[in-house]
Amino acid sequence: MTAVETQPADPTHPTRASGGSRPMYTLTDVTKTYTQKKRTVTALSGVDLEIPAGQMVAIQGPTGGGKSTLLQMLGALDRPTSGTVMLGDQDLSKAGDHALAAARGSEIGFVFQGFNLIPTLTAAENVETAFADGSVPRDERRRRSAAALASVGLAERAEHLPAELSGGQQQRVAIARALVKEPSVLLADEPTGSLDEATRDEIMDLLEGVWRDRGLTLVIVTHDSAVARRAQRRLHLKGGQVRDI
């Protein structure tokens, strides 16, 4: 499968991409507020956003601007205070905990800056943690883990512990773990933030190749403009409001 081709963002609709692809995400008037020390903080404020299936999107903005909160909404990790978050035909804003967990388990893969690998497990075993719910037989878990590691160029490192891997290799393991259940969406939160420039470019080459080859919807939160420029579409989030760049 190849990535769905999309057109540049339509300037008359700042947060709605033009083109004929079906939407993977549709956010309508999404607001998220928190109470901190008896003070109400607005993380998202009336966000309207459509992300077509197969699009590669970069989200930038200042610290505290709402990027992490938006990624939590897209990742079925939280619900908005008001408004709707649609993943395809599923309304995540009204879904129960079980339905949100199911969406995370089958539709969404996550990659984080800190890798989040278990230090006492090998690379292969870390990838297999994606099947912690026990839904896949052991032999199948091993086969799919090996295939996922091979797809990110780490077949020969399957039995190595995280401490025996470089930062770039650890991130490749994390990407394999995110991909092993073949999700429709890959969400990456500062995936190159702790890497040097050369390794950053290698990881971006990998993510971009995965996006093209698998037809994923790829959303990357980043402070790095060199990373953001590689996306089809760039969004800027500030003060809880989002716009196309």
Short mmCIF file of C-alpha atoms in Angstrom, two decimals:
data_model
loop_
_atom_site.label_atom_id
_atom_site.label_comp_id
_atom_site.label_asym_id
_atom_site.label_seq_id
_atom_site.Cartn_x
_atom_site.Cartn_y
_atom_site.Cartn_z
CA MET A 1 0.00 0.00 0.00
CA THR A 2 1.26 3.50 -0.77
CA ALA A 3 0.45 6.72 0.99
CA VAL A 4 -2.69 8.54 -0.08
CA GLU A 5 -1.79 11.63 -2.11
CA THR A 6 -3.18 14.83 -0.67
CA GLN A 7 -3.18 18.41 -1.84
CA PRO A 8 -1.73 21.40 0.02
CA ALA A 9 -3.95 22.91 2.67
CA ASP A 10 -6.76 25.07 1.33
CA PRO A 11 -6.02 28.68 2.43
CA THR A 12 -9.73 29.49 2.65
CA HIS A 13 -10.12 26.80 5.33
CA PRO A 14 -7.02 27.14 7.54
CA THR A 15 -7.39 23.85 9.37
CA ARG A 16 -9.15 21.75 6.75
CA ALA A 17 -7.01 20.09 4.08
CA SER A 18 -8.38 19.98 0.56
CA GLY A 19 -8.39 16.84 -1.57
CA GLY A 20 -10.64 13.83 -1.93
CA SER A 21 -9.23 11.51 0.73
CA ARG A 22 -11.58 10.33 3.45
CA PRO A 23 -10.83 11.88 6.85
CA MET A 24 -8.90 9.83 9.38
CA TYR A 25 -9.58 12.47 12.05
CA THR A 26 -12.26 15.10 12.30
CA LEU A 27 -12.17 17.44 15.31
CA THR A 28 -15.09 19.82 15.76
CA ASP A 29 -15.04 22.70 18.26
CA VAL A 30 -12.76 20.76 20.60
CA THR A 31 -12.02 22.40 23.95
CA LYS A 32 -10.01 20.94 26.79
CA THR A 33 -9.71 22.59 30.20
CA TYR A 34 -7.89 21.54 33.36
CA THR A 35 -8.08 22.75 36.93
CA GLN A 36 -4.68 23.50 38.44
CA LYS A 37 -4.40 24.98 41.93
CA LYS A 38 -7.98 26.25 41.81
CA ARG A 39 -7.26 27.86 38.44
CA THR A 40 -8.82 26.80 35.13
CA VAL A 41 -6.31 26.27 32.33
CA THR A 42 -7.50 26.02 28.72
CA ALA A 43 -5.25 23.69 26.74
CA LEU A 44 -7.39 23.56 23.58
CA SER A 45 -9.86 26.23 22.58
CA GLY A 46 -12.47 25.51 19.91
CA VAL A 47 -10.21 23.45 17.65
CA ASP A 48 -11.62 22.49 14.25
CA LEU A 49 -9.30 20.15 12.35
CA GLU A 50 -9.51 17.51 9.65
CA ILE A 51 -6.65 15.14 8.86
CA PRO A 52 -7.18 12.99 5.76
CA ALA A 53 -6.22 9.33 5.82
CA GLY A 54 -2.66 8.82 4.64
CA GLN A 55 -1.46 12.35 5.35
CA MET A 56 1.87 13.16 7.04
CA VAL A 57 1.37 16.06 9.43
CA ALA A 58 3.83 17.94 11.63
CA ILE A 59 2.59 19.93 14.63
CA GLN A 60 4.73 22.74 16.00
CA GLY A 61 4.24 25.40 18.63
CA PRO A 62 5.59 26.75 21.91
CA THR A 63 5.78 24.74 25.10
CA GLY A 64 2.40 24.87 26.82
CA GLY A 65 0.60 25.68 23.59
CA GLY A 66 -1.51 22.52 23.62
CA LYS A 67 0.50 20.11 21.45
CA SER A 68 0.61 17.28 23.98
CA THR A 69 -3.08 17.69 24.77
CA LEU A 70 -3.98 17.54 21.08
CA LEU A 71 -1.87 14.39 20.66
CA GLN A 72 -3.69 12.82 23.63
CA MET A 73 -7.00 13.49 21.88
CA LEU A 74 -5.76 11.96 18.62
CA GLY A 75 -4.33 9.01 20.53
CA ALA A 76 -7.54 8.13 22.38
CA LEU A 77 -5.76 8.84 25.66
CA ASP A 78 -8.16 11.56 26.81
CA ARG A 79 -11.54 13.05 25.98
CA PRO A 80 -12.30 16.71 25.28
CA THR A 81 -14.19 18.87 27.76
CA SER A 82 -16.48 19.74 24.86
CA GLY A 83 -16.62 19.11 21.12
CA THR A 84 -16.12 15.89 19.16
CA VAL A 85 -13.10 13.87 18.11
CA MET A 86 -13.81 11.39 15.33
CA LEU A 87 -11.39 8.62 14.36
CA GLY A 88 -12.90 7.52 11.09
CA ASP A 89 -16.51 6.77 12.03
CA GLN A 90 -15.81 6.33 15.76
CA ASP A 91 -16.58 9.18 18.15
CA LEU A 92 -13.69 9.07 20.62
CA SER A 93 -15.16 11.91 22.66
CA LYS A 94 -18.10 9.71 23.69
CA ALA A 95 -16.35 6.34 23.79
CA GLY A 96 -15.97 4.45 27.04
CA ASP A 97 -12.64 3.37 28.48
CA HIS A 98 -12.86 -0.10 26.90
CA ALA A 99 -13.54 1.34 23.45
CA LEU A 100 -10.68 3.84 23.78
CA ALA A 101 -8.31 1.06 24.81
CA ALA A 102 -9.45 -1.01 21.83
CA ALA A 103 -8.77 1.91 19.48
CA ARG A 104 -5.29 2.34 20.93
CA GLY A 105 -4.64 -1.37 20.67
CA SER A 106 -5.68 -1.83 17.06
CA GLU A 107 -5.69 1.51 15.23
CA ILE A 108 -3.00 3.70 16.79
CA GLY A 109 0.74 3.28 17.26
CA PHE A 110 2.80 5.57 19.51
CA VAL A 111 6.45 6.67 19.32
CA PHE A 112 7.93 8.84 22.08
CA GLN A 113 11.10 10.88 22.57
CA GLY A 114 12.14 8.79 25.58
CA PHE A 115 11.80 5.42 23.73
CA ASN A 116 9.97 3.91 26.78
CA LEU A 117 11.73 0.56 26.49
CA ILE A 118 11.84 -1.88 29.40
CA PRO A 119 15.55 -2.17 30.30
CA THR A 120 15.41 -5.83 31.38
CA LEU A 121 13.80 -7.02 28.13
CA THR A 122 15.54 -7.66 24.81
CA ALA A 123 14.64 -5.69 21.71
CA ALA A 124 12.39 -8.53 20.54
CA GLU A 125 10.70 -8.81 23.93
CA ASN A 126 10.11 -5.05 24.02
CA VAL A 127 8.36 -5.24 20.65
CA GLU A 128 6.26 -8.15 21.92
CA THR A 129 4.92 -6.00 24.77
CA ALA A 130 2.53 -4.56 22.19
CA PHE A 131 0.66 -7.87 22.56
CA ALA A 132 0.45 -7.70 26.35
CA ASP A 133 -3.30 -8.31 26.22
CA GLY A 134 -2.60 -11.94 25.29
CA SER A 135 -4.72 -11.82 22.14
CA VAL A 136 -1.94 -13.22 19.94
CA PRO A 137 -0.36 -16.68 20.48
CA ARG A 138 3.27 -16.75 21.61
CA ASP A 139 4.71 -18.13 18.35
CA GLU A 140 2.82 -15.53 16.34
CA ARG A 141 4.04 -12.76 18.66
CA ARG A 142 7.62 -13.86 18.09
CA ARG A 143 7.20 -14.08 14.33
CA ARG A 144 5.63 -10.63 14.08
CA SER A 145 8.19 -9.12 16.45
CA ALA A 146 11.04 -10.49 14.33
CA ALA A 147 9.42 -9.16 11.15
CA ALA A 148 8.90 -5.71 12.72
CA LEU A 149 12.53 -5.49 13.84
CA ALA A 150 13.69 -6.57 10.39
CA SER A 151 11.55 -3.83 8.84
CA VAL A 152 13.46 -1.17 10.83
CA GLY A 153 16.86 -2.71 10.11
CA LEU A 154 17.45 -4.37 13.48
CA ALA A 155 17.03 -8.09 12.78
CA GLU A 156 20.54 -8.79 14.08
CA ARG A 157 19.91 -6.87 17.32
CA ALA A 158 16.79 -8.74 18.41
CA GLU A 159 18.41 -10.31 21.47
CA HIS A 160 20.18 -7.16 22.68
CA LEU A 161 19.06 -5.24 25.76
CA PRO A 162 18.32 -1.49 25.41
CA ALA A 163 21.58 -0.60 27.22
CA GLU A 164 23.46 -2.42 24.46
CA LEU A 165 21.86 -0.28 21.75
CA SER A 166 22.53 3.26 20.59
CA GLY A 167 19.88 5.95 20.96
CA GLY A 168 18.95 5.63 17.29
CA GLN A 169 18.67 1.85 17.60
CA GLN A 170 16.49 2.18 20.68
CA GLN A 171 14.19 4.49 18.76
CA ARG A 172 14.03 1.94 15.95
CA VAL A 173 12.92 -0.68 18.48
CA ALA A 174 10.25 1.72 19.70
CA ILE A 175 9.08 2.28 16.12
CA ALA A 176 8.95 -1.49 15.53
CA ARG A 177 6.84 -1.86 18.69
CA ALA A 178 4.47 0.85 17.41
CA LEU A 179 4.14 -0.84 14.01
CA VAL A 180 3.93 -4.51 14.98
CA LYS A 181 0.11 -4.48 15.27
CA GLU A 182 -0.18 -2.77 11.87
CA PRO A 183 -2.04 0.38 12.98
CA SER A 184 -3.73 2.87 10.67
CA VAL A 185 -2.26 5.84 12.54
CA LEU A 186 1.24 6.50 13.86
CA LEU A 187 1.59 9.30 16.43
CA ALA A 188 5.13 10.47 17.21
CA ASP A 189 5.82 12.84 20.11
CA GLU A 190 9.23 14.51 19.60
CA PRO A 191 10.63 11.25 18.15
CA THR A 192 14.02 12.84 17.33
CA GLY A 193 14.27 15.24 20.27
CA SER A 194 17.01 13.32 22.08
CA LEU A 195 19.02 12.35 18.99
CA ASP A 196 21.96 14.00 17.24
CA GLU A 197 21.43 15.53 13.82
CA ALA A 198 22.69 12.57 11.77
CA THR A 199 20.61 10.07 13.76
CA ARG A 200 17.62 12.40 13.58
CA ASP A 201 17.80 12.28 9.80
CA GLU A 202 18.08 8.48 9.82
CA ILE A 203 14.99 8.16 12.01
CA MET A 204 13.06 10.59 9.83
CA ASP A 205 14.08 8.64 6.74
CA LEU A 206 12.72 5.53 8.44
CA LEU A 207 9.44 7.16 9.51
CA GLU A 208 8.92 8.70 6.09
CA GLY A 209 9.62 5.35 4.42
CA VAL A 210 7.17 3.57 6.72
CA TRP A 211 4.55 6.23 5.98
CA ARG A 212 4.99 5.86 2.22
CA ASP A 213 5.15 2.06 2.18
CA ARG A 214 2.26 1.38 4.56
CA GLY A 215 -0.09 4.23 3.74
CA LEU A 216 -0.26 5.31 7.37
CA THR A 217 -1.58 8.56 8.72
CA LEU A 218 1.52 9.98 10.43
CA VAL A 219 1.32 12.83 12.95
CA ILE A 220 4.57 14.18 14.41
CA VAL A 221 4.84 16.72 17.24
CA THR A 222 8.21 18.46 16.99
CA HIS A 223 10.13 21.59 17.92
CA ASP A 224 12.58 20.91 15.08
CA SER A 225 11.76 22.81 11.89
CA ALA A 226 14.02 20.49 9.87
CA VAL A 227 11.74 17.61 10.91
CA ALA A 228 8.54 19.58 10.31
CA ARG A 229 9.57 20.61 6.80
CA ARG A 230 9.58 16.98 5.73
CA ALA A 231 5.83 16.65 6.35
CA GLN A 232 3.13 17.13 3.72
CA ARG A 233 1.37 19.52 6.03
CA ARG A 234 2.49 21.71 8.93
CA LEU A 235 0.25 22.91 11.75
CA HIS A 236 1.05 25.52 14.37
CA LEU A 237 -0.58 25.24 17.78
CA LYS A 238 -0.45 28.20 20.12
CA GLY A 239 -2.74 29.25 22.92
CA GLY A 240 -4.92 26.22 22.33
CA GLN A 241 -5.70 27.15 18.74
CA VAL A 242 -4.40 25.50 15.58
CA ARG A 243 -3.72 26.82 12.10
CA ASP A 244 -1.97 25.62 8.95
CA ILE A 245 1.45 27.08 8.21
#
